[in-house]
PDB file of C-alpha atoms in Angstrom:
ATOM      1  CA  UNK A 169     250.980 256.565 265.612  1.00  0.00           C
ATOM      2  CA  UNK A 170     252.691 259.067 263.413  1.00  0.00           C
ATOM      3  CA  UNK A 171     254.245 257.072 260.650  1.00  0.00           C
ATOM      4  CA  UNK A 172     253.086 254.875 257.758  1.00  0.00           C
ATOM      5  CA  UNK A 173     249.454 253.838 257.549  1.00  0.00           C
ATOM      6  CA  UNK A 174     248.912 255.101 261.126  1.00  0.00           C
ATOM      7  CA  UNK A 175     249.301 258.618 259.710  1.00  0.00           C
ATOM      8  CA  UNK A 176     246.416 257.991 257.354  1.00  0.00           C
ATOM      9  CA  UNK A 177     244.261 256.700 260.164  1.00  0.00           C
ATOM     10  CA  UNK A 178     244.972 259.773 262.175  1.00  0.00           C
ATOM     11  CA  UNK A 179     243.640 262.013 259.335  1.00  0.00           C
ATOM     12  CA  UNK A 180     240.646 259.771 258.555  1.00  0.00           C
ATOM     13  CA  UNK A 181     239.342 258.737 261.998  1.00  0.00           C
ATOM     14  CA  UNK A 182     239.646 261.663 264.357  1.00  0.00           C
ATOM     15  CA  UNK A 183     238.877 259.512 267.511  1.00  0.00           C
ATOM     16  CA  UNK A 184     242.264 257.775 267.359  1.00  0.00           C
ATOM     17  CA  UNK A 185     243.412 259.781 270.325  1.00  0.00           C
ATOM     18  CA  UNK A 186     240.997 257.657 272.470  1.00  0.00           C
ATOM     19  CA  UNK A 187     243.044 254.583 271.561  1.00  0.00           C
ATOM     20  CA  UNK A 188     246.215 256.047 272.984  1.00  0.00           C
ATOM     21  CA  UNK A 189     244.437 256.915 276.302  1.00  0.00           C
ATOM     22  CA  UNK A 190     243.427 253.376 276.719  1.00  0.00           C
ATOM     23  CA  UNK A 191     247.037 252.158 276.983  1.00  0.00           C
ATOM     24  CA  UNK A 192     246.608 248.977 274.994  1.00  0.00           C
ATOM     25  CA  UNK A 193     248.816 245.940 275.422  1.00  0.00           C
ATOM     26  CA  UNK A 194     250.373 244.186 272.423  1.00  0.00           C
ATOM     27  CA  UNK A 195     248.021 241.527 271.182  1.00  0.00           C
ATOM     28  CA  UNK A 196     244.819 243.288 272.088  1.00  0.00           C
ATOM     29  CA  UNK A 197     241.970 244.624 269.855  1.00  0.00           C
ATOM     30  CA  UNK A 198     240.576 248.068 270.262  1.00  0.00           C
ATOM     31  CA  UNK A 199     237.150 248.944 268.937  1.00  0.00           C
ATOM     32  CA  UNK A 200     235.689 252.311 268.077  1.00  0.00           C
ATOM     33  CA  UNK A 201     232.082 252.709 266.936  1.00  0.00           C
ATOM     34  CA  UNK A 202     231.708 255.624 264.632  1.00  0.00           C
ATOM     35  CA  UNK A 203     229.027 258.135 265.835  1.00  0.00           C
ATOM     36  CA  UNK A 204     226.006 258.546 263.602  1.00  0.00           C
ATOM     37  CA  UNK A 205     226.733 255.252 261.790  1.00  0.00           C
ATOM     38  CA  UNK A 206     226.737 251.514 262.367  1.00  0.00           C
ATOM     39  CA  UNK A 207     230.383 251.180 261.401  1.00  0.00           C
ATOM     40  CA  UNK A 208     232.840 249.655 263.835  1.00  0.00           C
ATOM     41  CA  UNK A 209     236.614 250.138 263.474  1.00  0.00           C
ATOM     42  CA  UNK A 210     238.832 247.467 264.912  1.00  0.00           C
ATOM     43  CA  UNK A 211     242.462 248.180 265.756  1.00  0.00           C
ATOM     44  CA  UNK A 212     244.917 245.294 266.147  1.00  0.00           C
ATOM     45  CA  UNK A 213     247.826 246.122 268.378  1.00  0.00           C
ATOM     46  CA  UNK A 214     250.772 244.036 267.026  1.00  0.00           C
ATOM     47  CA  UNK A 215     253.647 246.072 268.289  1.00  0.00           C
ATOM     48  CA  UNK A 216     254.486 248.697 270.911  1.00  0.00           C
ATOM     49  CA  UNK A 217     256.228 251.268 268.747  1.00  0.00           C
ATOM     50  CA  UNK A 218     256.013 252.182 265.131  1.00  0.00           C
ATOM     51  CA  UNK A 219     259.558 251.453 264.384  1.00  0.00           C
ATOM     52  CA  UNK A 220     259.327 247.860 265.619  1.00  0.00           C
ATOM     53  CA  UNK A 221     258.360 244.878 263.507  1.00  0.00           C
ATOM     54  CA  UNK A 222     255.430 242.725 264.651  1.00  0.00           C
ATOM     55  CA  UNK A 223     256.377 239.071 265.418  1.00  0.00           C
ATOM     56  CA  UNK A 224     254.221 236.130 264.572  1.00  0.00           C
ATOM     57  CA  UNK A 225     253.015 235.502 268.110  1.00  0.00           C
ATOM     58  CA  UNK A 226     251.866 239.083 268.625  1.00  0.00           C
ATOM     59  CA  UNK A 227     249.980 239.060 265.321  1.00  0.00           C
ATOM     60  CA  UNK A 228     248.503 235.676 266.159  1.00  0.00           C
ATOM     61  CA  UNK A 229     247.373 236.979 269.538  1.00  0.00           C
ATOM     62  CA  UNK A 230     245.788 240.024 268.030  1.00  0.00           C
ATOM     63  CA  UNK A 231     243.885 237.994 265.540  1.00  0.00           C
ATOM     64  CA  UNK A 232     242.616 235.668 268.239  1.00  0.00           C
ATOM     65  CA  UNK A 233     241.442 238.671 270.239  1.00  0.00           C
ATOM     66  CA  UNK A 234     239.669 239.958 267.062  1.00  0.00           C
ATOM     67  CA  UNK A 235     237.889 236.645 266.696  1.00  0.00           C
ATOM     68  CA  UNK A 236     236.764 236.812 270.337  1.00  0.00           C
ATOM     69  CA  UNK A 237     235.500 240.330 269.933  1.00  0.00           C
ATOM     70  CA  UNK A 238     233.843 239.810 266.560  1.00  0.00           C
ATOM     71  CA  UNK A 239     232.049 236.643 267.711  1.00  0.00           C
ATOM     72  CA  UNK A 240     230.171 238.525 270.422  1.00  0.00           C
ATOM     73  CA  UNK A 241     226.841 239.795 269.604  1.00  0.00           C
ATOM     74  CA  UNK A 242     226.506 243.498 268.579  1.00  0.00           C
ATOM     75  CA  UNK A 243     225.058 244.386 272.018  1.00  0.00           C
ATOM     76  CA  UNK A 244     228.075 242.923 273.819  1.00  0.00           C
ATOM     77  CA  UNK A 245     230.750 244.467 271.602  1.00  0.00           C
ATOM     78  CA  UNK A 246     230.568 247.757 273.360  1.00  0.00           C
ATOM     79  CA  UNK A 247     232.106 251.165 272.497  1.00  0.00           C
ATOM     80  CA  UNK A 248     235.339 252.889 273.489  1.00  0.00           C
TER      81      UNK A 248
END
């Protein structure tokens, strides 16, 4: 996460390092709840490396995962 839009996220959201530690699989959705607010930040993992191009299947799987996570109630969404 050091190129493109990821660089902006690194500056704006300081807890991004937690995402790397969780070793996400392509197609997963990672969630961070910002401390002190009710704001939730969803990260869709669509490729393994920044230089790769996401394919349709990986984007579709990430969107399906996002639907599953967002349809859960707020008490079941959890924090990372």
